[in-house]
Tab-separated table of C-alpha atoms in Angstrom:
chain	number	residue	atom	x	y	z
A	185	ALA	CA	0.000	0.000	0.000
A	186	PRO	CA	1.259	3.549	-0.639
A	187	PRO	CA	2.601	5.326	2.486
A	188	LEU	CA	-0.300	7.825	2.365
A	189	ALA	CA	-2.893	5.177	3.254
A	190	PRO	CA	-2.110	4.947	7.016
A	191	MET	CA	-1.979	8.759	7.200
A	192	ALA	CA	-5.375	9.090	5.488
A	193	ALA	CA	-6.827	6.390	7.740
A	194	ARG	CA	-5.468	8.226	10.767
A	195	ARG	CA	-6.968	11.491	9.529
A	196	SER	CA	-10.404	9.985	8.940
A	197	ALA	CA	-10.274	8.295	12.358
A	198	ASP	CA	-9.398	11.660	13.913
A	199	GLU	CA	-12.327	13.292	12.162
A	200	MET	CA	-14.664	10.521	13.292
A	201	ARG	CA	-13.527	10.916	16.898
A	202	GLU	CA	-13.344	14.700	17.130
A	203	ARG	CA	-15.912	16.157	14.738
A	204	VAL	CA	-19.633	15.847	14.162
A	205	VAL	CA	-19.965	16.568	10.433
A	206	LEU	CA	-23.059	18.247	8.990
A	207	GLY	CA	-23.755	17.037	5.471
A	208	GLU	CA	-26.442	18.129	3.031
A	209	PHE	CA	-28.743	15.242	3.935
A	210	GLY	CA	-27.760	14.220	7.422
A	211	VAL	CA	-25.266	14.416	10.243
A	212	ARG	CA	-22.271	12.067	10.423
A	213	ASN	CA	-20.242	10.825	13.416
A	214	VAL	CA	-22.937	11.525	15.974
A	215	HIS	CA	-22.223	8.482	18.130
A	216	THR	CA	-19.391	8.381	20.651
A	217	THR	CA	-16.692	6.020	19.463
A	218	ASP	CA	-13.862	6.559	21.919
A	219	PHE	CA	-13.944	3.411	23.982
A	220	PRO	CA	-10.815	1.317	24.559
A	221	GLY	CA	-9.711	-0.851	21.630
A	222	ASN	CA	-12.098	0.685	19.106
A	223	TYR	CA	-9.253	2.269	17.105
A	224	PRO	CA	-5.845	0.605	16.976
A	225	GLY	CA	-3.103	2.999	18.044
A	226	TYR	CA	-5.351	5.222	20.184
A	227	GLU	CA	-5.111	5.179	23.960
A	228	ASP	CA	-8.792	5.444	24.859
A	229	ALA	CA	-8.896	4.053	28.385
A	230	TRP	CA	-10.090	6.758	30.796
A	231	ASP	CA	-7.228	8.368	32.621
A	232	GLN	CA	-7.640	11.086	35.225
A	233	ARG	CA	-4.347	12.823	34.518
A	234	ARG	CA	-5.074	12.984	30.790
A	235	PHE	CA	-8.605	14.251	31.453
A	236	GLU	CA	-7.309	17.006	33.769
A	237	GLU	CA	-4.774	18.140	31.172
A	238	ALA	CA	-7.404	18.345	28.418
A	239	PHE	CA	-10.306	19.759	30.471
A	240	ARG	CA	-10.840	23.500	30.751
A	241	VAL	CA	-13.560	26.061	31.390
A	242	ASP	CA	-13.403	29.502	29.743
A	243	VAL	CA	-15.826	32.257	30.700
A	244	ILE	CA	-16.690	34.130	27.497
A	245	ARG	CA	-19.292	36.669	28.599
A	246	GLU	CA	-20.557	37.461	32.051
A	247	GLU	CA	-23.390	39.884	32.695
A	248	GLU	CA	-25.684	40.488	35.643
A	249	ASP	CA	-28.200	37.813	34.691
A	250	SER	CA	-26.524	35.827	31.927
A	251	LEU	CA	-23.343	33.861	31.516
A	252	GLU	CA	-21.720	32.253	28.494
A	253	PHE	CA	-18.871	29.849	29.097
A	254	ASP	CA	-17.066	27.049	27.285
A	255	MET	CA	-16.547	23.631	28.825
A	256	VAL	CA	-13.954	21.712	26.842
A	257	GLY	CA	-13.017	18.060	27.205
A	258	ILE	CA	-16.261	16.562	28.526
A	259	ASP	CA	-18.833	14.118	27.250
A	260	ALA	CA	-22.390	14.934	26.149
A	261	ALA	CA	-23.739	13.068	29.182
A	262	ILE	CA	-21.882	15.360	31.601
A	263	ALA	CA	-22.858	18.498	29.682
A	264	ASN	CA	-26.490	17.421	29.744
A	265	ALA	CA	-26.299	16.609	33.449
A	266	PHE	CA	-25.274	20.225	34.145
A	267	ARG	CA	-28.070	21.574	31.972
A	268	ARG	CA	-30.713	19.421	33.646
A	269	ILE	CA	-29.475	20.136	37.164
A	270	LEU	CA	-29.645	23.873	36.413
A	271	LEU	CA	-33.201	23.525	35.114
A	272	ALA	CA	-34.627	21.156	37.675
A	273	GLU	CA	-32.463	20.631	40.746
A	274	VAL	CA	-30.957	23.899	41.924
A	275	PRO	CA	-33.412	25.098	44.611
A	276	THR	CA	-35.043	28.518	44.968
A	277	MET	CA	-37.779	30.110	47.075
A	278	ALA	CA	-41.237	30.577	45.542
A	279	VAL	CA	-44.814	31.209	46.714
A	280	GLU	CA	-46.334	27.846	47.624
A	281	LYS	CA	-49.384	28.720	49.763
A	282	VAL	CA	-51.690	31.683	49.280
A	283	PHE	CA	-54.172	32.492	52.041
A	284	VAL	CA	-56.930	34.586	50.464
A	285	TYR	CA	-58.663	36.784	53.057
A	286	ASN	CA	-60.395	38.940	50.482
A	287	ASN	CA	-60.368	39.022	46.712
A	288	THR	CA	-63.112	41.000	44.966
A	289	SER	CA	-61.066	41.530	41.797
A	290	ILE	CA	-62.114	39.758	38.603
A	291	VAL	CA	-59.062	37.494	38.832
A	292	GLN	CA	-60.225	34.201	40.373
A	293	ASP	CA	-58.452	33.039	43.544
A	294	GLU	CA	-56.670	30.091	41.920
A	295	ILE	CA	-55.479	32.164	38.931
A	296	LEU	CA	-54.223	34.805	41.347
A	297	ALA	CA	-52.409	32.150	43.398
A	298	HIS	CA	-50.858	30.704	40.234
A	299	ARG	CA	-49.651	34.146	39.122
A	300	LEU	CA	-48.155	34.865	42.528
A	301	GLY	CA	-46.362	31.507	42.478
A	302	LEU	CA	-44.541	32.389	39.256
A	303	ILE	CA	-43.098	35.674	40.570
A	304	PRO	CA	-39.360	35.187	41.211
A	305	ILE	CA	-38.522	36.059	44.830
A	306	ARG	CA	-35.124	37.570	45.609
A	307	ALA	CA	-34.165	35.420	48.583
A	308	ASP	CA	-31.071	33.257	48.854
A	309	PRO	CA	-32.384	29.671	49.097
A	310	ARG	CA	-29.181	28.630	50.904
A	311	LEU	CA	-30.404	30.502	53.988
A	312	PHE	CA	-33.464	28.255	54.332
A	313	GLU	CA	-34.331	24.613	54.954
A	314	TYR	CA	-36.834	22.537	52.983
A	315	ARG	CA	-40.244	22.469	54.653
A	316	ASN	CA	-41.284	19.062	56.012
A	317	GLN	CA	-43.947	17.226	54.038
A	318	GLY	CA	-46.787	17.338	56.565
A	319	ASP	CA	-46.137	20.830	58.001
A	320	GLN	CA	-49.120	23.139	57.645
A	321	GLU	CA	-47.564	25.997	59.600
A	322	GLY	CA	-44.267	27.410	58.382
A	323	THR	CA	-41.435	28.359	60.731
A	324	GLU	CA	-38.748	31.017	60.447
A	325	ILE	CA	-36.195	28.517	59.100
A	326	ASP	CA	-38.235	27.241	56.167
A	327	THR	CA	-40.798	29.919	55.222
A	328	LEU	CA	-40.864	33.503	53.998
A	329	GLN	CA	-44.147	35.352	54.445
A	330	PHE	CA	-45.382	38.108	52.150
A	331	GLN	CA	-48.506	40.193	52.319
A	332	LEU	CA	-50.391	41.813	49.463
A	333	LYS	CA	-53.106	44.184	50.633
A	334	ILE	CA	-54.415	46.748	48.183
A	335	LYS	CA	-57.699	48.501	47.446
A	336	CYS	CA	-58.690	50.560	44.420
A	337	LYS	CA	-60.275	53.997	44.906
A	338	ARG	CA	-61.523	56.777	42.650
A	339	ASN	CA	-59.413	59.872	42.251
A	340	PRO	CA	-61.664	62.794	43.274
A	341	GLN	CA	-59.292	65.256	41.553
A	342	ALA	CA	-59.602	63.574	38.137
A	343	ALA	CA	-60.856	65.685	35.229
A	344	LYS	CA	-64.550	65.013	34.449
A	345	GLU	CA	-64.041	64.141	30.795
A	346	SER	CA	-60.969	61.968	31.407
A	347	SER	CA	-61.131	58.317	30.357
A	348	ASP	CA	-57.591	57.367	31.379
A	349	PRO	CA	-57.692	54.787	34.207
A	350	ASP	CA	-54.283	56.021	35.425
A	351	GLU	CA	-55.888	59.385	36.099
A	352	LEU	CA	-59.331	58.192	37.243
A	353	TYR	CA	-58.252	55.632	39.862
A	354	PHE	CA	-55.676	55.057	42.571
A	355	ASN	CA	-54.056	51.600	42.932
A	356	HIS	CA	-55.859	50.184	39.905
A	357	LYS	CA	-52.778	48.210	38.869
A	358	VAL	CA	-51.486	45.624	41.312
A	359	TYR	CA	-47.747	45.161	40.866
A	360	SER	CA	-45.232	42.832	42.484
A	361	LYS	CA	-43.808	45.883	44.306
A	362	HIS	CA	-46.975	45.873	46.445
A	363	MET	CA	-45.881	42.568	48.009
A	364	THR	CA	-44.315	43.261	51.390
A	365	TRP	CA	-42.232	40.921	53.505
A	366	VAL	CA	-43.757	40.020	56.882
A	367	PRO	CA	-41.049	38.578	59.174
A	368	LEU	CA	-41.943	35.284	60.861
A	369	GLY	CA	-40.713	34.480	64.384
A	370	ASN	CA	-37.198	35.834	64.880
A	371	GLN	CA	-36.470	36.508	61.189
A	372	THR	CA	-35.786	40.190	61.877
A	373	ASP	CA	-32.827	39.101	64.073
A	374	LEU	CA	-31.841	36.206	61.774
A	375	PHE	CA	-31.657	38.442	58.689
A	376	PRO	CA	-30.969	41.971	59.996
A	377	ASP	CA	-29.951	43.391	56.607
A	378	ALA	CA	-32.174	41.170	54.445
A	379	ASP	CA	-34.171	42.687	51.637
A	380	PHE	CA	-36.598	39.926	50.711
A	381	ARG	CA	-38.747	41.046	47.788
A	382	PRO	CA	-39.727	40.086	44.242
A	383	VAL	CA	-36.818	40.286	41.775
A	384	HIS	CA	-38.772	42.750	39.599
A	385	ASP	CA	-41.021	45.494	40.978
A	386	ASP	CA	-43.115	45.957	37.854
A	387	ILE	CA	-44.720	42.534	37.318
A	388	LEU	CA	-48.437	43.147	36.786
A	389	ILE	CA	-50.500	40.816	38.979
A	390	ALA	CA	-54.057	42.079	38.503
A	391	LEU	CA	-56.180	45.079	37.480
A	392	LEU	CA	-58.716	46.570	39.896
A	393	ARG	CA	-61.617	48.985	39.665
A	394	PRO	CA	-62.995	51.202	42.466
A	395	GLY	CA	-64.217	49.195	45.436
A	396	GLN	CA	-62.349	46.048	44.441
A	397	GLU	CA	-59.602	44.830	46.729
A	398	ILE	CA	-57.094	42.050	47.203
A	399	ASP	CA	-55.923	40.949	50.635
A	400	VAL	CA	-53.744	37.843	50.640
A	401	LEU	CA	-50.954	36.332	52.707
A	402	MET	CA	-48.315	34.194	50.970
A	403	HIS	CA	-45.933	31.539	52.214
A	404	CYS	CA	-42.753	31.055	50.166
A	405	VAL	CA	-40.936	27.760	50.580
A	406	LYS	CA	-37.780	26.210	49.161
A	407	GLY	CA	-38.223	23.780	46.268
A	408	ILE	CA	-36.738	22.479	43.022
A	409	GLY	CA	-37.797	22.716	39.379
A	410	LYS	CA	-38.498	18.965	39.253
A	411	ASP	CA	-41.389	19.599	41.613
A	412	HIS	CA	-42.749	22.714	39.872
A	413	ALA	CA	-41.372	25.033	37.171
A	414	LYS	CA	-41.821	28.060	39.474
A	415	PHE	CA	-38.802	26.833	41.483
A	416	SER	CA	-36.504	26.751	38.429
A	417	PRO	CA	-33.705	29.306	38.960
A	418	VAL	CA	-33.001	29.814	35.257
A	419	ALA	CA	-35.005	31.356	32.451
A	420	THR	CA	-33.005	29.103	30.153
A	421	ALA	CA	-29.912	26.919	30.307
A	422	SER	CA	-28.668	25.474	27.042
A	423	TYR	CA	-25.527	24.301	25.334
A	424	ARG	CA	-24.321	23.856	21.767
A	425	LEU	CA	-21.216	22.380	20.222
A	426	LEU	CA	-18.530	24.729	18.898
A	427	PRO	CA	-18.942	25.179	15.122
A	428	ASP	CA	-15.952	24.337	12.928
A	429	ILE	CA	-16.030	25.540	9.308
A	430	THR	CA	-13.297	24.566	6.848
A	431	LEU	CA	-12.885	25.882	3.294
A	432	LEU	CA	-11.612	22.923	1.287
A	433	GLN	CA	-10.234	25.126	-1.507
A	434	PRO	CA	-9.927	28.882	-2.165
A	435	VAL	CA	-13.200	30.700	-2.773
A	436	GLU	CA	-12.811	33.901	-4.766
A	437	ASP	CA	-14.653	36.908	-6.235
A	438	GLU	CA	-18.431	36.509	-6.606
A	439	ALA	CA	-18.390	33.060	-5.026
A	440	ALA	CA	-16.711	34.591	-1.967
A	441	GLU	CA	-19.509	37.131	-1.554
A	442	THR	CA	-22.198	34.483	-2.028
A	443	LEU	CA	-20.416	32.319	0.554
A	444	GLN	CA	-20.353	35.217	3.018
A	445	LYS	CA	-24.136	35.628	2.684
A	446	CYS	CA	-24.699	31.903	3.410
A	447	PHE	CA	-23.477	32.249	7.000
A	448	SER	CA	-24.352	34.376	10.018
A	449	PRO	CA	-22.824	37.882	10.028
A	450	GLY	CA	-19.149	37.866	11.050
A	451	VAL	CA	-18.471	34.203	10.221
A	452	ILE	CA	-16.937	34.659	6.744
A	453	GLU	CA	-14.685	37.602	5.930
A	454	VAL	CA	-13.918	38.684	2.370
A	455	GLN	CA	-10.355	40.005	2.029
A	456	ASN	CA	-8.829	41.825	-0.883
A	457	ILE	CA	-5.630	40.062	-1.941
A	458	ASN	CA	-3.821	41.343	-5.073
A	459	GLY	CA	-7.059	42.787	-6.435
A	460	LYS	CA	-8.943	39.510	-5.838
A	461	LYS	CA	-11.690	39.013	-3.309
A	462	VAL	CA	-10.865	35.956	-1.212
A	463	ALA	CA	-13.080	34.399	1.453
A	464	ARG	CA	-11.732	33.178	4.787
A	465	VAL	CA	-13.364	31.885	7.963
A	466	ALA	CA	-13.141	34.759	10.471
A	467	ASN	CA	-15.183	33.463	13.419
A	468	ALA	CA	-16.964	30.116	13.089
A	469	ARG	CA	-18.316	30.413	16.641
A	470	LEU	CA	-20.953	32.929	15.548
A	471	ASP	CA	-22.583	30.553	13.075
A	472	THR	CA	-26.010	29.041	13.675
A	473	PHE	CA	-25.656	26.408	10.923
A	474	SER	CA	-28.620	27.192	8.723
A	475	ARG	CA	-26.803	25.041	6.076
A	476	GLU	CA	-27.767	27.651	3.480
A	477	VAL	CA	-24.499	26.873	1.653
A	478	PHE	CA	-25.884	23.494	0.517
A	479	ARG	CA	-28.423	25.295	-1.655
A	480	HIS	CA	-25.616	26.595	-3.894
A	481	GLU	CA	-24.459	23.969	-6.358
A	482	GLY	CA	-21.059	25.582	-6.898
A	483	LEU	CA	-20.286	26.083	-3.202
A	484	LYS	CA	-21.583	23.048	-1.396
A	485	ASN	CA	-18.541	20.871	-2.095
A	486	LEU	CA	-16.051	23.590	-1.150
A	487	VAL	CA	-16.996	23.770	2.517
A	488	ARG	CA	-16.947	21.281	5.373
A	489	LEU	CA	-19.366	22.098	8.199
A	490	ALA	CA	-18.632	20.352	11.465
A	491	ARG	CA	-18.891	20.740	15.193
A	492	VAL	CA	-16.188	20.002	17.740
A	493	ARG	CA	-17.398	16.969	19.643
A	494	ASN	CA	-16.072	17.823	23.114
A	495	HIS	CA	-16.302	21.621	23.116
A	496	TYR	CA	-19.584	22.786	24.679
A	497	ILE	CA	-20.727	26.412	24.650
A	498	PHE	CA	-23.073	26.885	27.603
A	499	SER	CA	-25.425	29.779	27.999
A	500	VAL	CA	-27.124	30.234	31.355
A	501	GLU	CA	-29.738	32.931	31.885
A	502	SER	CA	-30.778	33.446	35.499
A	503	THR	CA	-34.219	34.661	36.600
A	504	GLY	CA	-32.367	37.096	38.855
A	505	ILE	CA	-32.714	35.196	42.133
A	506	LEU	CA	-29.049	34.130	42.149
A	507	PRO	CA	-26.284	35.277	39.773
A	508	PRO	CA	-25.604	32.751	36.978
A	509	ASP	CA	-22.046	31.980	38.155
A	510	VAL	CA	-23.425	30.979	41.583
A	511	LEU	CA	-26.035	28.785	39.865
A	512	VAL	CA	-23.325	26.963	37.910
A	513	SER	CA	-21.203	26.364	41.006
A	514	GLU	CA	-24.297	25.142	42.890
A	515	ALA	CA	-25.056	22.762	39.988
A	516	ILE	CA	-21.498	21.412	40.196
A	517	LYS	CA	-21.928	20.841	43.951
A	518	ILE	CA	-25.209	18.983	43.327
A	519	LEU	CA	-23.541	16.756	40.701
A	520	MET	CA	-20.683	16.062	43.131
A	521	GLY	CA	-23.251	15.138	45.781
A	522	LYS	CA	-24.921	12.706	43.354
A	523	CYS	CA	-21.567	11.065	42.571
A	524	GLN	CA	-20.741	10.803	46.269
A	525	ARG	CA	-24.112	9.213	47.006
A	526	PHE	CA	-23.544	6.704	44.227
A	527	LEU	CA	-20.085	5.813	45.567
A	528	ASN	CA	-21.481	5.417	49.094
A	529	GLU	CA	-24.148	3.086	47.765
A	530	LEU	CA	-21.531	1.010	45.953
A	531	ASP	CA	-19.592	0.732	49.239
A	532	SER	CA	-22.654	-0.207	51.281
A	533	VAL	CA	-23.978	-2.960	48.976
A	534	PRO	CA	-22.360	-6.293	49.883
A	535	MET	CA	-20.682	-7.851	46.859
A	536	GLU	CA	-21.912	-11.279	45.762
């Protein structure tokens, strides 16, 4: 055999192991193939030292309520575990019980209770315990109490011909800012500088007209998204694989401009070299893979679209209860706890 054959085989094995390739009519290499002995000449047994050398986390963008970071060197199962823990297992505080003393608004009691439950409450869940299953009464260690008491009145100073409700009535819009924290037991001493309140002040809860009122007491408890979506600490947590775009041969002039239009803005750059327009891949990361390029007969064989198999781009958007970086570190702690529990179980089960 010619000496190129082993090299080509090695290259195609590398591609199979490291890239998920997007073709015109399907996606290749989607299954994981790196288990020991699958490829001769590859050391695929799991090794902690090798994993630690290859693994890294890069924070790309960090804002008040959103975080984008790369996790490189992990498996899809681990990436998905983080995503699902963020969605369903990191606890928060949310309204669980609503005691309705008076509600003459047109919003029915159960709809009102449901709306109140979905309001994110700015309270650090790590300060509280889970409430016991049978407990009817909350205590200061597991419950936060809020009151919402508001009545709509006419504005006697309003102009006669006015039809604007904002001018005609007082308190006709019930907002989340009207919810006030009522300390339970010794909570004033427990949390001297606490500012427990809804994350946003301007969430509209109900509309009132003169004479209508709402008087409710709410109990917030600690819970997880598995139990009810209102406890989920994230608006969204998702990941995608890093795009990898390769031009298989030079693309010039008109073809270069057509190619640029096939991808998201900023992915392909057209440079001017010796009076010729030449396309190059500027930033593959920005691409959303619409696969538009496959619609162009002359271009579709000049480009290889792939994704890097072990490079995950995470985006975590918090509801504002906890900052996203805290959510991610809490998710890591929860995953570590799961692993520890599993190891303990393995130790405690007598071997046959």
